PDB file of C-alpha atoms in Angstrom:
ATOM      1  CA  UNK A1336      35.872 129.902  80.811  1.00  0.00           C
ATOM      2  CA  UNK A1337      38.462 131.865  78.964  1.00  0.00           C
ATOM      3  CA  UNK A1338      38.709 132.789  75.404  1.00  0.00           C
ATOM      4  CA  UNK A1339      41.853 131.455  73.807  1.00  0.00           C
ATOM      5  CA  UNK A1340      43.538 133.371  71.225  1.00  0.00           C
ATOM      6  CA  UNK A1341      45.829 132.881  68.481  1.00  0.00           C
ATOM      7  CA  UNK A1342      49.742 133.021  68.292  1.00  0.00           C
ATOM      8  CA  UNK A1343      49.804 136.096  66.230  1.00  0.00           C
ATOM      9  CA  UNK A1344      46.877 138.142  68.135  1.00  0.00           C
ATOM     10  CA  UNK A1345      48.864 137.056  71.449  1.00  0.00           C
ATOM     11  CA  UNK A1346      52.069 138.902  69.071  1.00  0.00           C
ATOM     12  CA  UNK A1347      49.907 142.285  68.445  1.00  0.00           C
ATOM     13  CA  UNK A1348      48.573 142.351  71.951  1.00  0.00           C
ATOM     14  CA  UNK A1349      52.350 142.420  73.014  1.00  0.00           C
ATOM     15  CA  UNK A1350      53.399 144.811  70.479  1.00  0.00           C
ATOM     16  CA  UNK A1351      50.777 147.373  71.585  1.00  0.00           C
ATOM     17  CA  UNK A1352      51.169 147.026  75.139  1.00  0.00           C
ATOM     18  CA  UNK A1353      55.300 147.811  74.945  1.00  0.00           C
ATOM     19  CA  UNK A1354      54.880 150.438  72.493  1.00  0.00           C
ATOM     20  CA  UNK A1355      54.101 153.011  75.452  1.00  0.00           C
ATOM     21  CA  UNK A1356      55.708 150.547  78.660  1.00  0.00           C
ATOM     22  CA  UNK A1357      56.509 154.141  80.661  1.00  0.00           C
ATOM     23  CA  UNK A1358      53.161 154.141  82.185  1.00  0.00           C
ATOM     24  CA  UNK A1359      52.385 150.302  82.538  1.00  0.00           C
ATOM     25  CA  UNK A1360      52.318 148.490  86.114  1.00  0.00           C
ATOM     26  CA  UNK A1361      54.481 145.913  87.495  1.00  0.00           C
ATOM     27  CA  UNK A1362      51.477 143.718  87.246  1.00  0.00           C
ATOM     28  CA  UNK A1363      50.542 144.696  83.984  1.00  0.00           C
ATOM     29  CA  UNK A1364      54.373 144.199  82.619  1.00  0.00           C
ATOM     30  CA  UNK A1365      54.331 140.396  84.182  1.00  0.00           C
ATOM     31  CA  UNK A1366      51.180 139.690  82.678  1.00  0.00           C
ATOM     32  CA  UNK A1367      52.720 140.108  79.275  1.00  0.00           C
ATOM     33  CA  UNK A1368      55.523 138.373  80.056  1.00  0.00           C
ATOM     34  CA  UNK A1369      53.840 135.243  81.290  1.00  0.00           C
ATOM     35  CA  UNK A1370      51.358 135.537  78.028  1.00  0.00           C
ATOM     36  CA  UNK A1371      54.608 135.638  75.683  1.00  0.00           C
ATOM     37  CA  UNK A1372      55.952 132.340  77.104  1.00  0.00           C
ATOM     38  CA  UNK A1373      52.802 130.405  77.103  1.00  0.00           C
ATOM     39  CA  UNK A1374      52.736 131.397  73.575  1.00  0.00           C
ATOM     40  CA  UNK A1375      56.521 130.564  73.371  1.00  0.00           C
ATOM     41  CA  UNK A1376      56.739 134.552  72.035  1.00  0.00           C
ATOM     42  CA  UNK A1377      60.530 136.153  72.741  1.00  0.00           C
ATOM     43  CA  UNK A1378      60.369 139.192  74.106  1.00  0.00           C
ATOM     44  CA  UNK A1379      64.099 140.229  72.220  1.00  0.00           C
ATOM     45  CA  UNK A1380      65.012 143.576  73.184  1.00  0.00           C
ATOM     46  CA  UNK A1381      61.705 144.801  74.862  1.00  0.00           C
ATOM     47  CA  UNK A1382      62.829 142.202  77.951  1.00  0.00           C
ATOM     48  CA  UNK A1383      65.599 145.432  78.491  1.00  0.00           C
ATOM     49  CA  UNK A1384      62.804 148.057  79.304  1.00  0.00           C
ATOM     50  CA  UNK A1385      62.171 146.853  82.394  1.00  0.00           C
ATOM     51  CA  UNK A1386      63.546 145.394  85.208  1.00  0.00           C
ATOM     52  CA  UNK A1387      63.785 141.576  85.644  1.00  0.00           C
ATOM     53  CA  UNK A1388      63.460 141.479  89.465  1.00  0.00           C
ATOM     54  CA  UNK A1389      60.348 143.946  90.308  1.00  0.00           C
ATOM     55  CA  UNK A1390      59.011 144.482  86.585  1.00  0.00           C
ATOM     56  CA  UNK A1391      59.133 147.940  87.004  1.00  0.00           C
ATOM     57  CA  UNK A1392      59.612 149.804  83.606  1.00  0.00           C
ATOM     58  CA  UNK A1393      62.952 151.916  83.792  1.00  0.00           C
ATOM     59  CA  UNK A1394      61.810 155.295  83.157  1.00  0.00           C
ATOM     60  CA  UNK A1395      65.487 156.928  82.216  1.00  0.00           C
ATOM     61  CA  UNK A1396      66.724 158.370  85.613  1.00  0.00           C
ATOM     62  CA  UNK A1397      68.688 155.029  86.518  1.00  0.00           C
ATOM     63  CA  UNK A1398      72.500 154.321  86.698  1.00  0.00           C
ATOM     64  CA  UNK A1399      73.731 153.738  83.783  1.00  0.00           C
ATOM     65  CA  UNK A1400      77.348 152.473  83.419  1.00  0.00           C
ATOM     66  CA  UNK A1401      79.453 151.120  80.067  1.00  0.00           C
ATOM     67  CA  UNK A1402      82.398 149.182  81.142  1.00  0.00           C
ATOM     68  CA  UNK A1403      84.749 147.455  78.497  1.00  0.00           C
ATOM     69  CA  UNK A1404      82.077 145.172  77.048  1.00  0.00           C
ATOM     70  CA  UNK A1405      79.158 145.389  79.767  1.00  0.00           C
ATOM     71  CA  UNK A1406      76.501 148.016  80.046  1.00  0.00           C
ATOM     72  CA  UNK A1407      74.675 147.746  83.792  1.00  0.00           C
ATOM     73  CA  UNK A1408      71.424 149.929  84.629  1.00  0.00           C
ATOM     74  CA  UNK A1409      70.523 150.221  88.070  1.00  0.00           C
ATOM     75  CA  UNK A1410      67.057 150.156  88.811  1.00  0.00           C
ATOM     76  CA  UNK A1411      65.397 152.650  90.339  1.00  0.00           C
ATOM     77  CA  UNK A1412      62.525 150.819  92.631  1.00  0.00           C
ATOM     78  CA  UNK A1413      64.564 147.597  94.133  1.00  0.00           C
ATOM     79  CA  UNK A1414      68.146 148.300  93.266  1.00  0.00           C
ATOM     80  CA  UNK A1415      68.577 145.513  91.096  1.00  0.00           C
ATOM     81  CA  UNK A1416      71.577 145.622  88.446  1.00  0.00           C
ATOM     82  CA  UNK A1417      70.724 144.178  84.845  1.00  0.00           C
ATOM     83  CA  UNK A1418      73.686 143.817  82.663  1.00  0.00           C
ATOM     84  CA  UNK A1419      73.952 143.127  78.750  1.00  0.00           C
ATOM     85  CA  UNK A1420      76.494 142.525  76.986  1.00  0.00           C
ATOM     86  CA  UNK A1421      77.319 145.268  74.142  1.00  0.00           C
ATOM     87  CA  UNK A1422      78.124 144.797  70.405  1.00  0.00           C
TER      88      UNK A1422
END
């Protein structure tokens, strides 16, 4: 059976784990994902650290393009392009 833990150790755990995301695993990143939302836990701006399709982390050597309002990073592993919108 597995141990169930509180809303605010599930918070830490996530804290720790994207304080150093450059040498995490795709697995490892959607693991923390999935334990944020079953703890209803927004990710904010650590969701931007890696990419949305593969999970990879983007480690810096990725596209990156500002245009007008937009800023797009390409990722490096699938090709994927996330886009935010900038303030």
């Amino acid at each position: 059976m597995k141990k169930e833990i509180s809303k605010t150790e599930a918070k830490e755990n996530i804290e720790k784990f994207f304080y150093d995301i450059k040498n995490k695993k795709p697995k490892e990143i959607k693991k923390m994902k999935r334990l944020g939302m079953r703890y209803n836990i927004q990710l904010k701006d650590k969701r931007k650290l890696f990419c949305k399709n593969c999970y990879s982390p983007f480690q810096g050597k990725e596209k990156i393009r500002i245009k007008k309002e937009t800023k797009s990073i390409t990722c490096e592993s699938c090709g994927h392009v996330s886009r935010w919108k900038v303030k």
